[in-house]
Coordinates of C-alpha atoms in Angstrom, one line a residue:
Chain L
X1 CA 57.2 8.4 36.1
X2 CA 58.7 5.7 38.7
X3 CA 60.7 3.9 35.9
X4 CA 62.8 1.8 38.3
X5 CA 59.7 1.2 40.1
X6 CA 57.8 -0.2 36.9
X7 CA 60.7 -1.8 35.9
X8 CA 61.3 -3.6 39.4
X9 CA 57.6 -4.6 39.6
X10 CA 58.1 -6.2 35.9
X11 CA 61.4 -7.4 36.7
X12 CA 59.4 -9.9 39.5
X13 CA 56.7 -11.2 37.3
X14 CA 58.1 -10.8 33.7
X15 CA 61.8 -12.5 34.2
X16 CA 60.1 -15.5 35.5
X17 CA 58.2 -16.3 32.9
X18 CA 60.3 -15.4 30.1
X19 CA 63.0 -17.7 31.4
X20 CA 60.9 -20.4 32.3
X21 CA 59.7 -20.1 28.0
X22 CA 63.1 -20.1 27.0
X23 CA 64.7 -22.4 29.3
X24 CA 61.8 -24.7 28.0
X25 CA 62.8 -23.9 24.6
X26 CA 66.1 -23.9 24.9
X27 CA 66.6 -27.4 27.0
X28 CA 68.0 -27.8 30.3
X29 CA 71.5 -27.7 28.5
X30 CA 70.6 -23.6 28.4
X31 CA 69.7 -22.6 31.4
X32 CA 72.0 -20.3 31.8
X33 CA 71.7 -18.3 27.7
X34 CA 68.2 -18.5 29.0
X35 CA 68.7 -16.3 32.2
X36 CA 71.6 -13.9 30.1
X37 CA 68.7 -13.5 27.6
X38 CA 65.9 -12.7 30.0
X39 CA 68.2 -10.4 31.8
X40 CA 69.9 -8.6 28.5
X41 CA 66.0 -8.4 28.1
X42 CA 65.6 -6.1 31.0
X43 CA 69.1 -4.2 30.6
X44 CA 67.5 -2.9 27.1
X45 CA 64.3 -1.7 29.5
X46 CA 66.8 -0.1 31.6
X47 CA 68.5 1.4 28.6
X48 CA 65.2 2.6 26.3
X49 CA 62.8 3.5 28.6
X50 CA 63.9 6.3 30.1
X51 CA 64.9 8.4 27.2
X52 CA 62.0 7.2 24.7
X53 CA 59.5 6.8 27.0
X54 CA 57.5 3.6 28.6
X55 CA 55.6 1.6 25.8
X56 CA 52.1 1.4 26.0
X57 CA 52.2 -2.0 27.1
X58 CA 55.6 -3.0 28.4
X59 CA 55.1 -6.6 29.1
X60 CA 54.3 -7.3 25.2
X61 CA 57.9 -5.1 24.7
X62 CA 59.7 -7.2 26.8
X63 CA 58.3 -10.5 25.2
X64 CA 59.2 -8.8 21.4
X65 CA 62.6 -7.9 23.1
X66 CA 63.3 -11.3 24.7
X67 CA 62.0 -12.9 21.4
X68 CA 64.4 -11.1 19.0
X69 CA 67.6 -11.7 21.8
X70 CA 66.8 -15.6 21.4
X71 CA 66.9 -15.6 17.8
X72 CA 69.8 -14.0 17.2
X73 CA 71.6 -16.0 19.8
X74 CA 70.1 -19.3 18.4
X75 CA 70.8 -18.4 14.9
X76 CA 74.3 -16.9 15.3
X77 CA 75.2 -19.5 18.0
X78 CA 76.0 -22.9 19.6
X79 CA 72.5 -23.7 20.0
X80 CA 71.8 -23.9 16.3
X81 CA 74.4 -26.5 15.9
X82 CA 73.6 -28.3 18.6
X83 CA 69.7 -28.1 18.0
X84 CA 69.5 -27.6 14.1
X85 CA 72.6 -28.4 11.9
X86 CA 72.3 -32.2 12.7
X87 CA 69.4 -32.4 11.8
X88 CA 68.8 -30.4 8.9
X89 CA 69.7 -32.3 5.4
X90 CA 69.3 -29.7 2.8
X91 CA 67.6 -26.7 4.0
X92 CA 68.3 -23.4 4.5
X93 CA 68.9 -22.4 7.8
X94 CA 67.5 -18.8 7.2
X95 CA 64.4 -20.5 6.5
X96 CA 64.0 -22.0 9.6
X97 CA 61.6 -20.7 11.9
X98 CA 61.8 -20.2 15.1
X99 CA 58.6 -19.6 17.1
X100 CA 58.6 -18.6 20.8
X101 CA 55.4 -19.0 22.1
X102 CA 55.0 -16.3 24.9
X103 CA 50.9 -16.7 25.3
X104 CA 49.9 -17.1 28.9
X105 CA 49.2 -20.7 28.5
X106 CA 52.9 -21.6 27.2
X107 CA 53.8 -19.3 30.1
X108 CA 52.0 -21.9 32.9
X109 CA 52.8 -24.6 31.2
X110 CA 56.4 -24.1 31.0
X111 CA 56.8 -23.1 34.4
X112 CA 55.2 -25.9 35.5
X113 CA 57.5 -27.9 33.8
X114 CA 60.6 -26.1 35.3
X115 CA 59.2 -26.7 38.7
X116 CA 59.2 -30.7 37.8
X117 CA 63.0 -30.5 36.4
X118 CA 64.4 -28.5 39.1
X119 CA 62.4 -30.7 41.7
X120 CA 64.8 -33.5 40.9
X121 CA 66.5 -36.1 43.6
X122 CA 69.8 -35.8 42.0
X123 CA 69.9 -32.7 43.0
X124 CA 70.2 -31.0 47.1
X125 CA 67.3 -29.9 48.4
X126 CA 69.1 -26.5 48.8
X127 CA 69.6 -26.5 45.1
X128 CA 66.4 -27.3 44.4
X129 CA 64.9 -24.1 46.1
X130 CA 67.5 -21.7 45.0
X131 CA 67.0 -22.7 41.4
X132 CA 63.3 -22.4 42.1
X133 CA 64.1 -18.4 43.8
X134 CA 66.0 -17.8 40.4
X135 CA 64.2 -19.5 37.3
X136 CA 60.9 -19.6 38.8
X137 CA 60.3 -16.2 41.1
X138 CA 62.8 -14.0 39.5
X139 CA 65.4 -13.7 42.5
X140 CA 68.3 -12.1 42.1
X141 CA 71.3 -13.9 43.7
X142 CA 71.8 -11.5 46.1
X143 CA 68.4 -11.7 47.5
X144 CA 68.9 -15.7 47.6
X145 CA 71.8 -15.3 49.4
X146 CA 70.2 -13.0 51.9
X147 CA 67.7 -15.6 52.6
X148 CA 69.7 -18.4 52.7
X149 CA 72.1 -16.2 55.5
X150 CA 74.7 -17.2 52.9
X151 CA 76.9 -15.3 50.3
X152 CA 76.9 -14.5 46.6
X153 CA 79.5 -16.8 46.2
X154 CA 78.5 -20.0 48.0
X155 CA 75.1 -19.3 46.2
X156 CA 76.2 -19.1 42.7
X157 CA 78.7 -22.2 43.3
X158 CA 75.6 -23.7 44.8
X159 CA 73.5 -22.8 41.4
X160 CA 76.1 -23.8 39.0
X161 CA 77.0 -27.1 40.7
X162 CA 73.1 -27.8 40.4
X163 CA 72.6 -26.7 36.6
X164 CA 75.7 -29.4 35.7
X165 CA 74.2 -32.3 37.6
X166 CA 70.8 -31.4 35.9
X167 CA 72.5 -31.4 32.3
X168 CA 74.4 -34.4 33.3
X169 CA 71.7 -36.4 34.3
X170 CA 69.5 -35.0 30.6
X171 CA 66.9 -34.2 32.8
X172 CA 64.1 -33.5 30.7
X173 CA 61.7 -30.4 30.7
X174 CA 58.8 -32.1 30.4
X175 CA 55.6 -32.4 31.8
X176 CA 55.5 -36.3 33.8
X177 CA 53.0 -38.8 32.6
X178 CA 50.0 -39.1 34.4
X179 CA 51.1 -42.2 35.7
X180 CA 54.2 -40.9 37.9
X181 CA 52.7 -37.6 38.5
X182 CA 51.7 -38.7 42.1
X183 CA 55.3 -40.1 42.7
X184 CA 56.9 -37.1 41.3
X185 CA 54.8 -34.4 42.9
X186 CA 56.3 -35.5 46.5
X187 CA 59.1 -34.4 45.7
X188 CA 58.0 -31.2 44.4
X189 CA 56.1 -30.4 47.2
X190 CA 58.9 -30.9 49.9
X191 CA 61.0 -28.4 47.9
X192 CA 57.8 -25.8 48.2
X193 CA 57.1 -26.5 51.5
X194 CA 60.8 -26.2 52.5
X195 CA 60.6 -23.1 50.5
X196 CA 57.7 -21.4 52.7
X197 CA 59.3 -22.3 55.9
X198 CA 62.5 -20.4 54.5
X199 CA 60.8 -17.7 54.8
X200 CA 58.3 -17.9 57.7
X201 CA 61.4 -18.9 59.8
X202 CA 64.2 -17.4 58.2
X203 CA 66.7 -15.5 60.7
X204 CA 67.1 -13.0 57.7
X205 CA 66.0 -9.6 59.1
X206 CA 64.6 -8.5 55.9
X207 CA 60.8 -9.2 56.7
X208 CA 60.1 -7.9 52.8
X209 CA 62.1 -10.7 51.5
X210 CA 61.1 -12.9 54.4
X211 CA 57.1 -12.3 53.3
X212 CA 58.3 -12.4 49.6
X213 CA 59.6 -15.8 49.8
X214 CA 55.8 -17.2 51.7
X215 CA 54.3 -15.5 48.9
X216 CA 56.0 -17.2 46.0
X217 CA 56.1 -20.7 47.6
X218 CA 52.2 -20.1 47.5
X219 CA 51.7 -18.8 44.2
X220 CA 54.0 -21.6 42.9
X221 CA 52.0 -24.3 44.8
X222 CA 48.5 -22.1 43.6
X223 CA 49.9 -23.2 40.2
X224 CA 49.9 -26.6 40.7
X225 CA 46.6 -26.4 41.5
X226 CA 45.4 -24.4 39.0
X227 CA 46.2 -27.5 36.4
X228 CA 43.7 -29.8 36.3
X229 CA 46.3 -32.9 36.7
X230 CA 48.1 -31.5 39.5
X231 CA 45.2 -30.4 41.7
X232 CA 45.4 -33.2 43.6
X233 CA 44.0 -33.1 47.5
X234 CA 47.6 -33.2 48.6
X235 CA 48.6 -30.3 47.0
X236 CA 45.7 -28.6 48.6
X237 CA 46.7 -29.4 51.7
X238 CA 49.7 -27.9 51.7
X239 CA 48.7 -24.5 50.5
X240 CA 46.1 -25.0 53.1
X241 CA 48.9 -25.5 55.4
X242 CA 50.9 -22.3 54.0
X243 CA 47.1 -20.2 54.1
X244 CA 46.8 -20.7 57.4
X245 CA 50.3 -20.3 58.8
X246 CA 50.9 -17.0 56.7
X247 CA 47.6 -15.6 58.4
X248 CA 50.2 -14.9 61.5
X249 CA 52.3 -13.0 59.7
X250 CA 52.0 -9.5 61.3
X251 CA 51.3 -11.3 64.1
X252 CA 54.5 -13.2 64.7
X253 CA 56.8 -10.7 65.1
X254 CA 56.3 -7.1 66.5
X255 CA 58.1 -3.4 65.5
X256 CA 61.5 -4.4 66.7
X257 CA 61.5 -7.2 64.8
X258 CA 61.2 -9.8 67.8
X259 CA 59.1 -12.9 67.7
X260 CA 56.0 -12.9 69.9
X261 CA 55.4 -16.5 70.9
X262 CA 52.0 -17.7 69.7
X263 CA 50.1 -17.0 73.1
X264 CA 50.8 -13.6 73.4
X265 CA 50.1 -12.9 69.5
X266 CA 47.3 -9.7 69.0
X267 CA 44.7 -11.9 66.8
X268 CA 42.5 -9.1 65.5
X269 CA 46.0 -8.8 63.3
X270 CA 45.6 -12.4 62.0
X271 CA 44.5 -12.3 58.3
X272 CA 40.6 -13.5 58.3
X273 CA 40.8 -13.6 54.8
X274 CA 43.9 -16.2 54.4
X275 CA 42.1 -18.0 57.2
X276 CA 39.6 -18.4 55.1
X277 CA 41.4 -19.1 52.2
X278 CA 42.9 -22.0 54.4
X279 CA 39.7 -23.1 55.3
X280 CA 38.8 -24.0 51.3
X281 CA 41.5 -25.4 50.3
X282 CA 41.6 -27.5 53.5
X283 CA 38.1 -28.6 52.5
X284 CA 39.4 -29.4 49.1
X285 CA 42.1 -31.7 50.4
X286 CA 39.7 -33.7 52.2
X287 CA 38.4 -35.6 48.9
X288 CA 40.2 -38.3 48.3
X289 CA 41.2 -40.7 51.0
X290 CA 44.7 -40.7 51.9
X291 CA 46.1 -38.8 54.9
X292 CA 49.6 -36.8 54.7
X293 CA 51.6 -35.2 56.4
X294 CA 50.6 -32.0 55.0
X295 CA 46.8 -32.8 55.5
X296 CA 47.7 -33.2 59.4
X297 CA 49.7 -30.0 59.6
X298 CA 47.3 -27.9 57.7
X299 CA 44.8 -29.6 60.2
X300 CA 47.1 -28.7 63.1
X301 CA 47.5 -25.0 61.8
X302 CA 43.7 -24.7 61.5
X303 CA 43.4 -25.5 64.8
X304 CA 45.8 -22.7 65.7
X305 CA 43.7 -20.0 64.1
X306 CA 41.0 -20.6 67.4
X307 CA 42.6 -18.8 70.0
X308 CA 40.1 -19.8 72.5
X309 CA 41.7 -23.1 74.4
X310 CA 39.4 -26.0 74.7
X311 CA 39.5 -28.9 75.6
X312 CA 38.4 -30.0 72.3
X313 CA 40.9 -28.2 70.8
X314 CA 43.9 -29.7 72.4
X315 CA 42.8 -32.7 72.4
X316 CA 42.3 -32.8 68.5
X317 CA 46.3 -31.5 68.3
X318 CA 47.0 -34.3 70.2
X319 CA 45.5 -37.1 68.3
X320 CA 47.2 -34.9 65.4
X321 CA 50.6 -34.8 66.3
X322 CA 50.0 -38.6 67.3
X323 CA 49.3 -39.5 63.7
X324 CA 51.6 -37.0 62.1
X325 CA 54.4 -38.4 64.2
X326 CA 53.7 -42.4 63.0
X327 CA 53.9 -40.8 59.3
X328 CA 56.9 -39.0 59.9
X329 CA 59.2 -38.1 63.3
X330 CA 60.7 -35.0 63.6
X331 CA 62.2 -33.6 66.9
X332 CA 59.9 -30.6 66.9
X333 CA 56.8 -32.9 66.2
X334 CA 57.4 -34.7 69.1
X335 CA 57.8 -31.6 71.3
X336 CA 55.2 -29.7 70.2
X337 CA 53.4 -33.0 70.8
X338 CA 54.1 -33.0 74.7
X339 CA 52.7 -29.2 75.1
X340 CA 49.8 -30.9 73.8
X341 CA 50.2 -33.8 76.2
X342 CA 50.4 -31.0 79.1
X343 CA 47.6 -28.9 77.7
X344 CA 45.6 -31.9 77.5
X345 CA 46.7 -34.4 80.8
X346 CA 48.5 -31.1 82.8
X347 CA 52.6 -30.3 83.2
X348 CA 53.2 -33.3 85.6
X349 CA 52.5 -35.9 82.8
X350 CA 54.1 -33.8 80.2
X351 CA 57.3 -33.6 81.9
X352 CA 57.3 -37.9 82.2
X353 CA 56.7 -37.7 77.8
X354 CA 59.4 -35.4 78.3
X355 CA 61.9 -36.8 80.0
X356 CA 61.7 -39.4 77.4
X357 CA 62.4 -37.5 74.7
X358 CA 66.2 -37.1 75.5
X359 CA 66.6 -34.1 73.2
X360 CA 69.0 -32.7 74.5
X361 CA 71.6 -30.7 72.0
X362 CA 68.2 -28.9 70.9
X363 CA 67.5 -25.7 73.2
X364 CA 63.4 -25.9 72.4
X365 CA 63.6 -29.1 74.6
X366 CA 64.7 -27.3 77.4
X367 CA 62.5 -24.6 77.2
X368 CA 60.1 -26.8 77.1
X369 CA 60.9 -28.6 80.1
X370 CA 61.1 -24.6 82.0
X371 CA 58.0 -24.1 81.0
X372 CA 56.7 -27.4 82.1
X373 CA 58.2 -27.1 85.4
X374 CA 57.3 -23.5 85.9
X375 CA 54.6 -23.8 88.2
X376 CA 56.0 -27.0 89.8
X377 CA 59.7 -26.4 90.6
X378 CA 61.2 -23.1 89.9
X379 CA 64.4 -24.3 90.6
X380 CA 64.3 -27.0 87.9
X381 CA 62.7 -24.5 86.0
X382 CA 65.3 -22.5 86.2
X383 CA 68.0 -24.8 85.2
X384 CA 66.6 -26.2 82.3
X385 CA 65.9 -22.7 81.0
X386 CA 69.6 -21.8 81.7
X387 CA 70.5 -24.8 79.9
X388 CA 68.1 -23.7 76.7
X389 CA 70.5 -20.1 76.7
X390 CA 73.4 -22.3 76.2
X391 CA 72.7 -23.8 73.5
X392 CA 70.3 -21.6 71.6
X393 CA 71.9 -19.9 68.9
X394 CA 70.3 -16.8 67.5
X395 CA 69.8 -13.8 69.1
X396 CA 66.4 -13.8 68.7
X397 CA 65.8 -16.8 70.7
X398 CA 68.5 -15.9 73.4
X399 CA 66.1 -13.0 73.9
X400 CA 62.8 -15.2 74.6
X401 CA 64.3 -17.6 76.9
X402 CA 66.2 -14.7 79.0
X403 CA 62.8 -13.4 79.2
X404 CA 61.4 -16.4 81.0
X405 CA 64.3 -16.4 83.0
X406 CA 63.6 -13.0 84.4
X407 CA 60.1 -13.4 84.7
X408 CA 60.4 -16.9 87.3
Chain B
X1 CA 69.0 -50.7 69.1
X2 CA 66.9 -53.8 68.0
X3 CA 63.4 -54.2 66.5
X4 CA 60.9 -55.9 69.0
X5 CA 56.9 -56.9 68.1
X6 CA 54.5 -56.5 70.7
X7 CA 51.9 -58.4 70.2
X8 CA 48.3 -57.7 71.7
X9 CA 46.8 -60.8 73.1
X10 CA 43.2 -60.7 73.9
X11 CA 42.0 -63.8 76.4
X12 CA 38.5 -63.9 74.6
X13 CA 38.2 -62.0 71.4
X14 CA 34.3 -62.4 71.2
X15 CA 33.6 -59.5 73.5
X16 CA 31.6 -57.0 71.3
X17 CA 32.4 -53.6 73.1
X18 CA 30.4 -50.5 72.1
X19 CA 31.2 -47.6 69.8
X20 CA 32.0 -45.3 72.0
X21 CA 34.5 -47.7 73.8
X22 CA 36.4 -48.5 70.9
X23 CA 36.5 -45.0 70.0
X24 CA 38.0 -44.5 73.4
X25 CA 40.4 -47.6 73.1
X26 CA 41.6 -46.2 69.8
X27 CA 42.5 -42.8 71.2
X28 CA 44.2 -44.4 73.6
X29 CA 46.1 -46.8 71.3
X30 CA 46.6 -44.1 68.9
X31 CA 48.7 -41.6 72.3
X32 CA 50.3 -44.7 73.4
X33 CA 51.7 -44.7 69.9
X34 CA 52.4 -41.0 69.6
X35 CA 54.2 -41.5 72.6
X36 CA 56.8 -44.2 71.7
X37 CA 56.6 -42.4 68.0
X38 CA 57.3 -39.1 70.2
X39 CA 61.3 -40.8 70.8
X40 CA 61.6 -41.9 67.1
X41 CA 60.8 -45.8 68.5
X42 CA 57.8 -46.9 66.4
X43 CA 59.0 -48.8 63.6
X44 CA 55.2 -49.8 62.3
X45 CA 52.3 -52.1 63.5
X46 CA 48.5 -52.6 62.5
X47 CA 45.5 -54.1 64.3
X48 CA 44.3 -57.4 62.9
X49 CA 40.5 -57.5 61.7
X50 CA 38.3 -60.6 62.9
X51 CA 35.7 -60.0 60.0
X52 CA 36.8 -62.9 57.1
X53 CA 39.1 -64.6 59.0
X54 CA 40.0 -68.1 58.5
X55 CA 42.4 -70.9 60.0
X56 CA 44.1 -73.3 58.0
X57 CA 44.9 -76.4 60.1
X58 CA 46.4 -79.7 59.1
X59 CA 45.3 -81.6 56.1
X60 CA 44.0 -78.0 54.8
X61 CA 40.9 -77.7 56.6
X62 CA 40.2 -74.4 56.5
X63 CA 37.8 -73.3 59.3
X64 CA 36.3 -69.6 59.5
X65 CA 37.7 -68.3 62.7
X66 CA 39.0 -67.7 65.2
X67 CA 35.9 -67.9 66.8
X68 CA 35.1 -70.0 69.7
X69 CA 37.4 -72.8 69.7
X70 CA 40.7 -70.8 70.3
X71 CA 40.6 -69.4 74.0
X72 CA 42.8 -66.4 73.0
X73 CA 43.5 -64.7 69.9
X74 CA 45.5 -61.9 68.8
X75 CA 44.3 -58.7 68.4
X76 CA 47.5 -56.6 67.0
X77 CA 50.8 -55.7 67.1
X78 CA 53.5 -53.1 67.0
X79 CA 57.1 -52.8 66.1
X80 CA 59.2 -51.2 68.1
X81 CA 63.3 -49.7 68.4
X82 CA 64.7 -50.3 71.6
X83 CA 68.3 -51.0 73.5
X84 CA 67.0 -54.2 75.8
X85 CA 64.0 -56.4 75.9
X86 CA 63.1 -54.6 78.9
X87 CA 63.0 -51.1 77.6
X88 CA 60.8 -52.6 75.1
X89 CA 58.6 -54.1 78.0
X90 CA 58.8 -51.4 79.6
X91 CA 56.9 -49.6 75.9
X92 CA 54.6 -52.7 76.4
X93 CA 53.1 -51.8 80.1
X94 CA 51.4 -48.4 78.3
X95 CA 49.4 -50.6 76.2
X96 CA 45.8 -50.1 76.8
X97 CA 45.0 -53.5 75.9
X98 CA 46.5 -54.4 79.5
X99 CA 43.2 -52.6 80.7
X100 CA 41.3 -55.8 79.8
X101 CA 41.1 -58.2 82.8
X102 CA 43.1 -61.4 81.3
X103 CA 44.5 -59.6 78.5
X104 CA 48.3 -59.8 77.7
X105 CA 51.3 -58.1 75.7
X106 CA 53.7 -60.6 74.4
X107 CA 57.3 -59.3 73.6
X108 CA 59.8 -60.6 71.2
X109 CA 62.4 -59.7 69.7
X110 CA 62.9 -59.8 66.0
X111 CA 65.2 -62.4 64.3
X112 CA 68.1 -60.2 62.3
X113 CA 68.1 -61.3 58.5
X114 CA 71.8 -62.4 58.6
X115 CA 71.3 -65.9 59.1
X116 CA 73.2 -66.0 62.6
X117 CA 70.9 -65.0 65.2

């Protein structure tokens, strides 16, 4: 028997949700008891299992386990003062019970919860997500770091820094009324879409974790959709969004672990099925009648799942990018908005939107511009792509534009 | 950078043009748009519906309007960042309102809220 397997596979889907419960239970004061307890939890698998055996059903051991570690640590510890004592007048405090509700909907419910506490303004946006890797997937902080490109240290300095400014600010583990849910979910869904992107664009080389990450920004965001007062058409938009860009997946990158560039991408590998799945939610996110930023990118990203180019199709990116840059600029907006401008009006007008663009500390404007110029002055061509080596900075992309430099 | 409006004037607003040209003129509108959007230069704007409209004049006589009497009216406007008055002309000249024969882009530049200027 694959103990360490079992146990790893548990370890992802168990640890989650038993600190989500007791960090719910517990208050935001206890994050940290809560994350000791739910990984003493998993020590005592480590410890039992393999000499008496697997239990017959070892996520119901785990919850006993995890149960019995928080009551003795409430009753034995600072918690009961802090949570108890004051309150109590004359009653025994053996005779106090404590009930830790581990049934699938307290489960949900407290996750959810979590995701709205951690998704707080008072904290960074890098906080936000690594507390999110390690209450609400079960990351380990090596792992995080690994994603992040940074250390264990910086990581856990990161963490800590963020579990103080949510204790200092009382932030409440609570569920927002219905009236600010559409104010707070914003914020919530920038951390989850930052969240996929950390994975779909991460430099890390570990394309398990890479995938990993994709995957639990989705289920996270499946579970705001799976409560009814969170299913809003916004939040379908973005997993539509995350659907459709995950389809590329195997496509993106090939054995040697360099990116293949969207043209050149082998489509039968494109996942039909997330496509689909894209395709639904997309649908879903249309009721309703405001327009964000995720509705156009998910729109943009469905567009990218029909390899054929028409004229239709460039010309709806276009009119995309248009709207989705009046909502919101960002640098690689507006480029990718002048390959439309090419696709759609040919590389001599692109390179005029171009020019105006004046990006230029950021090396995909310059190969932008050597692509643009390609076919009408290699020379130019040339330089801009020499000027895109300079300033890239991973090897990865170093690679690409060298590659259009040697095919001129 | 300063903030500068350009305002769409049309020279005769009663012209009914057809479906399919106004989708055209908003596609238009919308990449000239992208385009200043596309340097991080729009700052905001909206067109201005004629439906319900209504002019207040002196002694509050309120006319429905602007129909008619008023040679040229004002179809819409943007906002935009620029250095000079002329780079912001310069945004103006893409306007595809300019297509109309007559037709004209006023630009100004907006008054900073610090009393002085």
């Amino acid at each position: 028997m694959q103990n360490q397997e079992l146990i790893d596979h548990l370890f992802r889907t168990e640890f989650r949700k038993i600190t989500a419960v007791l960090c719910k239970y517990l208050g935001i004061d206890h994050i940290d008891i809560a994350e000791d307890i739910a990984g003493e939890t998993f020590l005592s698998a480590l410890e039992t299992w393999p000499y008496k055996g697997v239990p017959p059903n070892p996520s119901a051991w785990l919850y006993a386990v995890a149960k019995n570690k928080a009551k003795n640590h409430i009753i034995r510890g600072q918690i009961f003062a802090d949570k108890i004592e004051g309150t109590l007048t004359s009653s025994l405090p053996q005779e106090y019970e404590i009930e830790i509700d581990l049934s699938d909907q307290n489960i949900a419910d407290s996750q959810l919860q979590m995701l709205f506490a951690i998704c707080n303004p008072s904290i960074s946006v890098e906080a936000q997500t690594g507390l999110a890797l390690r209450i609400l997937c079960g990351f380990g902080i090596d792992e995080i770091a690994n994603a992040f490109l940074s250390n264990k240290e910086t990581i856990n300095k990161r963490l800590f820094r963020a579990k103080e400014k949510l204790r200092a600010e009382k932030i409440k583990i609570e569920f927002p009324p219905p009236t600010e849910i559409n104010k707070r979910i914003n914020a919530v869904l920038t951390t989850l879409y930052l969240l996929f992107n950390e994975g779909y664009y991460s430099e890390s080389q570990d394309s398990v974790l890479r995938k990993d990450l994709c995957l639990e920004a989705m289920r996270l965001t499946y579970m705001l959709i799976e409560n009814a007062q969170t299913n809003l058409p916004v939040v379908n938009a973005l997993l539509a969004l995350m659907c459709f860009h995950s389809s590329r997946f195997e496509a993106r990158k090939n054995a040697q672990g360099e990116i293949i560039l969207y043209d050149d991408q082998d489509e039968t590998l494109w996942d039909k099925s997330l496509i689909a799945k894209g395709a639904y939610y997309l649908n879903q996110a249309s009721q309703g009648n405001e327009i964000t930023k995720y509705h156009l990118e998910a729109n943009i990203a469905w567009w990218h799942t029909q390899k054929a180019d028409t004229p239709e199709k460039w010309e709806s990116i276009l009119h995309l990018f248009n709207q989705l840059l009046v909502i919101e600029y960002s640098p690689i907006a507006a480029l990718n908005r002048t390959y439309a401008v090419s696709k759609v009006r040919g590389n001599a007008a692109a390179i005029i939107e171009a020019e105006k663009l004046k990006l230029t500390d950021n090396h995909f404007y310059f190969t932008l511009l050597g692509e643009l110029y390609k076919e009408i002055d290699t020379q130019k061509a040339k330089q801009h792509f020499a000027q895109a080596l300079l300033l890239a900075k991973t090897s990865a992309d170093k690679q690409l534009i060298q590659q259009k430099i040697d095919k001129l | 950078m300063d903030e500068f409006i350009l305002i769409f004037r049309h020279e005769d607003g009663n012209k009914v043009a057809s479906p399919e040209q106004i989708q055209i003129w908003m596609k238009q509108t919308m990449d000239w748009i992208g385009g200043i959007a596309a340097q991080n230069k729009f700052v905001g704007g909206n067109g201005l519906s004629f439906d319900d409209a209504r002019i207040v004049k002196y002694n509050s006589v309120v006319t429905n309007g602007p129909f008619g009497e008023i040679k040229e009216t004002i179809g819409g406007y943007i906002i935009v960042k620029a250095e000079s008055a002329d780079e912001a002309a310069e945004f103006a000249k893409g306007c595809p309102v300019l297509q109309g024969d007559g037709n004209s882009v006023e630009v100004r530049k907006l008054a900073k809220r610090d009393g002085v200027h």
